[in-house]
Amino acid sequence: MSSSNVKLQHLRKSFFDIHHQKENVAVEDFSLDIQGGELVTLLGPSGCGKTTVLRMLAGFESPTSGHIILNDKDITQLPPNKRNSAMVFQSYALFPHMNVEENIMYGLKLRGFSKEEQSQKLSGFLDIVNLRGYEKRKPHELSGGQQQRVALARALIVKPAILLFDEPLSNLDAKLRESMRNEIRNIQKSLKITAVYVTHDQAEAMAISDRVVVMNKGKIEQIGSSQDVYLRPSTRFVADFMGAANFLTQANGKTLVVRPENIKLHSLQDSLTGEVRQASIKEYHFLGSVHEYHLHLQTGEKIVARLPVSMDEKPHFVGENIQVSFDQKNLHQLSG
Ligand code: ATP
């Protein structure tokens, strides 16, 4: 499968709100270059505009302004069926009266492939999505994960230039979500297919993506690798949205961000050097893999620390006065 590159240039989309008689901007000045074979995730809270960007890419919505370029061709005005893209939906959107193989081959049939060609292609994709033996089953006879695999095979079999995922795992339970996201990533990587993935789940975004686009109120807050957006967030919004974050204000007014797992706790007797603060423990929660402490620093700031759990370890106690230390390398200064 050849890898296509996609350029989104200054996309803007506004909707007219008939109830309030005004224009609502859903997406503003959205620019992104997606390399061939790359998986880029659009991540952000509900209503931030990620689905609208995906729908503009698919051709279900047309941008108010801006351009979409696929392999150097401007496809902004092309209808969905002329774009060579395929979408995997949260709801699977399978045909209930068709069995697995009929569902998967549907797109090939539409494109005029002969019965033999359809079966030949089907065979390869049944193995890729691990559905051999299920060919004759109807969607209601499949688990949620299996239904999503059918939807994935149906999207892949037409060899789309770009594969779009609209919260594909939202209907699955937590454990299955994790295994399915790994499966999707492995398949996408091995086929080198260019993909755009929409989710509001941070862990899913970080696990599956080459790059993450964090969105807020229709705009891009930051584009970067999973490590970038988690460890080196450019704004307070990104720091907060990507996971628990502590903010420390410096004398110069700049803000430092430090993740709870990068904080160390010590008893008052320990002699320490470097970035050290006095604190008291206000709250404690055992979360299984980590001890979580809520601390008040003497400076008045409130922070959360998460320490790894081991069998023989005795956690600190609520009310204890302690020292908190930070490794300089784990303190990141926000730019925005
Ligand atoms: P979610 O995670 O809840 O699906 P989202 O980030 O995908 O949210 P969008 O669905 O893209 O957000 O919506 C962005 C904004 O545009 C919202 O304020 C939404 O109400 C508005 N919007 C989306 N589609 C339409 C439409 N067809 N008509 C009017 N407003 C719309």
Coordinates of C-alpha atoms and ligand atoms in Angstrom, one line a residue:
M1 CA 0.0 0.0 0.0
S2 CA 1.6 3.3 -1.0
S3 CA 1.7 6.1 1.7
S4 CA 0.0 9.3 1.0
N5 CA 0.8 12.7 2.5
V6 CA -1.9 15.2 3.5
K7 CA -1.7 18.9 4.1
L8 CA -4.4 20.8 6.0
Q9 CA -3.9 24.5 5.3
H10 CA -5.6 27.1 7.5
L11 CA -8.8 25.2 7.8
R12 CA -11.7 27.1 9.3
K13 CA -15.2 25.9 9.9
S14 CA -18.1 27.9 11.3
F15 CA -21.7 26.8 11.7
F16 CA -24.7 29.1 11.8
D17 CA -26.5 28.8 15.1
I18 CA -30.2 29.4 14.1
H19 CA -31.3 29.5 17.8
H20 CA -29.0 32.4 18.7
Q21 CA -28.7 33.8 15.1
K22 CA -25.0 33.9 15.2
E23 CA -21.9 32.3 13.6
N24 CA -20.1 29.7 15.8
V25 CA -16.5 28.9 15.0
A26 CA -15.9 25.1 15.4
V27 CA -12.3 25.0 13.9
E28 CA -10.0 28.0 13.3
D29 CA -6.7 28.3 11.5
F30 CA -6.0 24.6 11.6
S31 CA -2.8 23.7 9.7
L32 CA -1.1 20.3 9.8
D33 CA 1.3 18.4 7.5
I34 CA 0.8 14.6 7.8
Q35 CA 3.6 12.5 6.4
G36 CA 3.0 9.3 4.4
G37 CA 2.5 6.3 6.8
E38 CA 2.2 8.6 9.8
L39 CA -0.6 8.2 12.4
V40 CA -1.6 11.5 13.8
T41 CA -4.1 11.8 16.6
L42 CA -6.4 14.8 17.2
L43 CA -6.9 15.0 21.0
G44 CA -9.0 17.4 23.0
P45 CA -12.0 17.8 25.3
S46 CA -15.6 17.5 24.0
G47 CA -16.5 20.2 21.6
C48 CA -12.9 21.3 20.7
G49 CA -13.5 20.6 17.0
K50 CA -11.6 17.3 16.4
T51 CA -14.6 15.5 14.8
T52 CA -15.2 18.5 12.6
V53 CA -11.6 18.4 11.3
L54 CA -12.0 14.6 10.6
R55 CA -15.3 15.2 8.8
M56 CA -13.7 17.9 6.6
L57 CA -10.9 15.4 5.8
A58 CA -13.5 12.8 4.8
G59 CA -15.5 15.3 2.8
F60 CA -18.6 15.1 5.0
E61 CA -18.2 18.8 5.9
S62 CA -16.8 21.4 3.6
P63 CA -14.4 24.0 5.2
T64 CA -15.6 27.6 5.4
S65 CA -12.1 28.5 4.2
G66 CA -8.7 26.8 3.9
H67 CA -7.5 23.9 1.8
I68 CA -6.9 20.1 2.0
I69 CA -4.1 18.8 -0.2
L70 CA -3.7 15.0 -0.7
N71 CA -0.5 14.0 -2.5
D72 CA -0.2 17.5 -4.0
K73 CA -3.8 17.5 -5.3
D74 CA -6.3 20.0 -3.8
I75 CA -9.3 17.8 -2.7
T76 CA -11.1 20.5 -0.7
Q77 CA -14.1 20.5 -3.0
L78 CA -14.2 16.8 -3.8
P79 CA -17.2 14.7 -2.5
P80 CA -16.4 11.9 0.0
N81 CA -16.5 9.1 -2.6
K82 CA -13.9 10.8 -4.8
R83 CA -11.3 11.2 -2.0
N84 CA -10.1 7.7 -1.5
S85 CA -10.4 7.9 2.2
A86 CA -12.1 5.4 4.6
M87 CA -13.5 6.0 8.0
V88 CA -13.8 3.7 11.0
F89 CA -16.6 4.8 13.3
Q90 CA -17.3 4.4 17.0
S91 CA -20.6 2.7 16.1
Y92 CA -18.9 0.3 13.7
A93 CA -21.7 1.1 11.1
L94 CA -21.8 -2.5 9.8
F95 CA -24.7 -3.7 7.7
P96 CA -26.7 -5.9 10.2
H97 CA -28.2 -8.1 7.5
M98 CA -24.8 -8.9 5.9
N99 CA -22.4 -11.4 7.3
V100 CA -18.7 -10.7 8.0
E101 CA -17.4 -11.3 4.5
E102 CA -20.2 -9.5 2.8
N103 CA -19.6 -6.5 5.1
I104 CA -15.8 -6.5 4.4
M105 CA -16.2 -6.9 0.6
Y106 CA -19.0 -4.3 0.3
G107 CA -16.6 -1.5 -0.8
L108 CA -15.0 -3.8 -3.4
K109 CA -18.3 -4.7 -4.8
L110 CA -19.2 -1.0 -5.2
R111 CA -15.9 -0.4 -7.0
G112 CA -16.7 -3.1 -9.5
F113 CA -14.3 -5.9 -8.5
S114 CA -15.2 -9.4 -9.7
K115 CA -16.3 -12.1 -7.3
E116 CA -12.9 -13.8 -7.6
E117 CA -10.9 -10.6 -6.9
Q118 CA -13.2 -9.9 -3.9
S119 CA -12.5 -13.3 -2.4
Q120 CA -8.8 -13.1 -3.0
K121 CA -8.5 -9.8 -1.3
L122 CA -10.8 -10.8 1.5
S123 CA -8.6 -13.8 2.4
G124 CA -5.6 -11.6 3.2
F125 CA -7.5 -9.2 5.3
L126 CA -9.3 -11.9 7.3
D127 CA -5.9 -12.9 8.6
I128 CA -4.7 -9.3 9.2
V129 CA -7.7 -8.6 11.4
N130 CA -7.8 -12.1 12.9
L131 CA -11.3 -13.0 11.8
R132 CA -10.7 -16.3 10.0
G133 CA -13.5 -18.7 10.9
Y134 CA -16.0 -15.9 11.4
E135 CA -16.8 -15.2 7.7
K136 CA -20.4 -16.3 7.8
R137 CA -21.4 -14.7 11.1
K138 CA -23.7 -11.7 11.2
P139 CA -22.7 -8.6 13.2
H140 CA -25.1 -9.5 16.1
E141 CA -23.2 -12.8 16.6
L142 CA -19.9 -11.0 17.2
S143 CA -18.4 -9.2 20.2
G144 CA -17.7 -5.5 20.1
G145 CA -14.0 -6.0 19.4
Q146 CA -14.8 -8.4 16.5
Q147 CA -17.3 -6.0 15.0
Q148 CA -14.7 -3.3 15.2
R149 CA -12.2 -5.6 13.4
V150 CA -14.8 -6.1 10.6
A151 CA -15.1 -2.3 10.3
L152 CA -11.4 -2.0 10.2
A153 CA -11.0 -4.7 7.5
R154 CA -13.8 -3.1 5.5
A155 CA -12.0 0.2 5.6
L156 CA -8.6 -1.3 4.8
I157 CA -9.6 -3.6 1.9
V158 CA -10.3 -0.7 -0.4
K159 CA -6.7 0.5 0.0
P160 CA -7.6 4.1 1.0
A161 CA -5.0 6.8 0.7
I162 CA -6.0 7.9 4.2
L163 CA -7.6 6.0 7.0
L164 CA -9.7 8.0 9.4
F165 CA -10.7 6.8 12.9
D166 CA -13.5 8.5 14.8
E167 CA -13.2 7.4 18.4
P168 CA -13.2 3.8 17.2
L169 CA -12.8 2.2 20.7
S170 CA -15.2 4.2 22.8
N171 CA -17.8 1.4 22.9
L172 CA -15.3 -1.2 24.2
D173 CA -14.4 -2.0 27.8
A174 CA -11.0 -0.7 29.1
K175 CA -9.0 -4.0 28.7
L176 CA -10.2 -4.6 25.1
R177 CA -9.6 -0.9 24.3
E178 CA -5.9 -1.4 25.1
S179 CA -5.5 -4.5 23.1
M180 CA -7.4 -3.2 20.1
R181 CA -5.4 0.1 20.1
N182 CA -2.2 -2.0 19.8
E183 CA -3.7 -4.1 17.1
I184 CA -4.8 -1.0 15.1
R185 CA -1.3 0.5 15.5
N186 CA 0.4 -2.7 14.4
I187 CA -1.8 -3.0 11.3
Q188 CA -1.4 0.6 10.4
K189 CA 2.4 0.5 10.8
S190 CA 2.8 -2.8 8.8
L191 CA 0.6 -1.5 6.0
K192 CA 2.3 2.0 6.2
I193 CA -1.0 3.6 5.8
T194 CA -1.5 7.3 6.6
A195 CA -4.0 7.7 9.4
V196 CA -5.8 10.4 11.4
Y197 CA -7.3 9.2 14.7
V198 CA -9.7 11.1 16.9
T199 CA -10.0 10.5 20.6
H200 CA -10.5 12.3 23.9
D201 CA -8.5 9.6 25.7
Q202 CA -5.0 10.8 26.5
A203 CA -3.5 7.4 27.2
E204 CA -4.9 6.0 23.9
A205 CA -3.6 9.0 22.0
M206 CA -0.1 8.7 23.5
A207 CA 0.0 4.9 22.9
I208 CA -1.1 4.9 19.3
S209 CA 0.4 8.0 17.7
D210 CA 3.4 9.2 15.9
R211 CA 2.3 12.7 16.7
V212 CA -0.5 14.1 18.8
V213 CA -2.4 17.4 18.0
V214 CA -3.8 18.8 21.2
M215 CA -6.8 21.0 20.4
N216 CA -8.7 23.5 22.5
K217 CA -11.7 25.5 21.5
G218 CA -11.2 24.9 17.8
K219 CA -7.5 25.7 17.7
I220 CA -4.3 23.8 17.9
E221 CA -2.6 24.2 21.3
Q222 CA 0.4 21.9 20.5
I223 CA 1.6 19.4 17.9
G224 CA 4.3 17.0 19.0
S225 CA 5.3 13.4 19.8
S226 CA 3.6 11.7 22.8
Q227 CA 6.7 12.5 24.9
D228 CA 6.6 16.1 23.8
V229 CA 3.0 16.8 24.7
Y230 CA 3.3 14.9 28.0
L231 CA 6.7 15.9 29.2
R232 CA 7.3 19.2 27.4
P233 CA 3.8 20.8 27.2
S234 CA 3.9 24.2 25.7
T235 CA 0.8 25.6 27.6
R236 CA -0.9 25.1 30.9
F237 CA -3.9 23.7 29.0
V238 CA -1.8 20.9 27.4
A239 CA 0.0 20.1 30.7
D240 CA -3.3 19.7 32.5
F241 CA -5.1 17.9 29.7
M242 CA -2.4 15.3 29.2
G243 CA -2.4 14.1 32.8
A244 CA -2.0 15.2 36.4
A245 CA 0.3 18.2 36.5
N246 CA 1.8 20.3 39.2
F247 CA 2.5 24.0 38.5
L248 CA 5.2 25.9 40.4
T249 CA 5.5 29.6 40.1
Q250 CA 9.0 31.0 39.9
A251 CA 10.2 34.3 41.3
N252 CA 10.4 35.7 37.7
G253 CA 6.7 34.9 37.2
K254 CA 7.4 31.9 34.8
T255 CA 5.6 28.7 35.5
L256 CA 7.3 25.3 35.9
V257 CA 5.4 22.1 35.4
V258 CA 6.3 18.8 37.0
R259 CA 4.5 15.5 36.8
P260 CA 3.5 13.7 40.0
E261 CA 5.7 10.7 39.3
N262 CA 8.8 13.0 39.1
I263 CA 8.5 14.2 42.7
K264 CA 10.4 12.6 45.6
L265 CA 9.4 12.7 49.2
H266 CA 11.9 12.7 52.1
S267 CA 11.6 12.8 55.9
L268 CA 12.6 16.1 57.6
Q269 CA 15.9 14.6 58.9
D270 CA 17.3 13.9 55.4
S271 CA 19.9 16.4 54.3
L272 CA 19.2 17.3 50.7
T273 CA 20.6 19.6 48.0
G274 CA 19.1 21.1 44.8
E275 CA 15.4 22.0 44.4
V276 CA 13.9 21.2 47.8
R277 CA 10.7 22.5 49.5
Q278 CA 9.0 21.9 52.8
A279 CA 5.5 20.4 52.7
S280 CA 2.8 18.7 54.7
I281 CA 0.7 15.7 53.6
K282 CA -3.0 16.5 53.4
E283 CA -4.4 13.5 51.7
Y284 CA -3.3 9.9 50.8
H285 CA -4.8 7.4 48.3
F286 CA -3.5 4.0 47.4
L287 CA -4.1 3.6 43.6
G288 CA -2.6 0.1 43.2
S289 CA 0.5 0.9 41.1
V290 CA 1.2 4.1 42.9
H291 CA 0.8 5.9 46.3
E292 CA -0.8 9.3 45.7
Y293 CA -0.1 12.1 48.1
H294 CA -1.7 15.5 48.1
L295 CA 0.7 18.0 49.6
H296 CA 0.7 21.7 50.6
L297 CA 4.0 23.3 50.1
Q298 CA 5.1 26.0 52.6
T299 CA 4.9 28.4 49.7
G300 CA 1.2 27.8 49.6
E301 CA 1.2 25.8 46.4
K302 CA -0.7 22.5 46.3
I303 CA 0.8 19.6 44.5
V304 CA 0.2 15.9 43.9
A305 CA 3.0 13.3 44.1
R306 CA 2.8 9.7 42.9
L307 CA 5.3 7.2 44.2
P308 CA 5.8 3.6 42.9
V309 CA 4.5 0.9 45.2
S310 CA 6.5 -2.0 46.6
M311 CA 5.5 -4.7 49.1
D312 CA 7.8 -3.7 51.9
E313 CA 7.4 0.0 51.7
K314 CA 5.7 2.0 54.4
P315 CA 4.0 5.1 53.0
H316 CA 4.2 8.5 54.6
F317 CA 1.2 9.4 56.7
V318 CA -1.4 12.2 56.5
G319 CA -0.4 15.2 58.6
E320 CA 3.3 14.4 58.3
N321 CA 5.7 17.3 57.6
I322 CA 8.2 16.3 54.9
Q323 CA 10.6 17.6 52.3
V324 CA 9.9 17.4 48.6
S325 CA 12.6 17.3 46.0
F326 CA 12.6 17.7 42.2
D327 CA 15.2 16.8 39.7
Q328 CA 16.1 19.9 37.7
K329 CA 15.8 17.9 34.5
N330 CA 12.1 17.0 35.3
L331 CA 11.1 20.6 35.7
H332 CA 9.7 22.0 32.4
Q333 CA 9.1 25.7 31.8
L334 CA 5.9 26.5 30.0
S335 CA 6.2 28.8 27.0
G336 CA 2.6 29.7 26.6
Ligands
ATP1 P1 -16.7 15.4 20.9 O1 -15.5 14.8 21.6 O2 -17.8 15.7 21.9 O3 -17.2 14.6 19.8 P2 -15.4 17.3 19.2 O4 -14.1 17.8 19.7 O5 -15.3 16.2 18.2 O6 -16.3 16.8 20.4 P3 -17.0 18.7 17.2 O7 -18.0 17.6 17.1 O8 -16.0 18.9 16.1 O9 -16.2 18.5 18.6 O10 -17.7 20.1 17.5 C1 -17.0 21.3 17.6 C2 -18.1 22.4 17.8 O11 -18.8 22.6 16.6 C3 -19.1 22.2 18.9 O12 -19.3 23.4 19.5 C4 -20.3 21.7 18.1 O13 -21.5 22.0 18.8 C5 -20.2 22.5 16.8 N1 -20.8 21.7 15.7 C6 -20.4 20.5 15.2 N2 -21.1 20.1 14.2 C7 -22.1 21.1 14.0 C8 -23.2 21.2 13.2 N3 -23.5 20.3 12.2 N4 -24.0 22.3 13.3 C9 -23.8 23.2 14.3 N5 -22.7 23.1 15.1 C10 -21.9 22.1 15.0

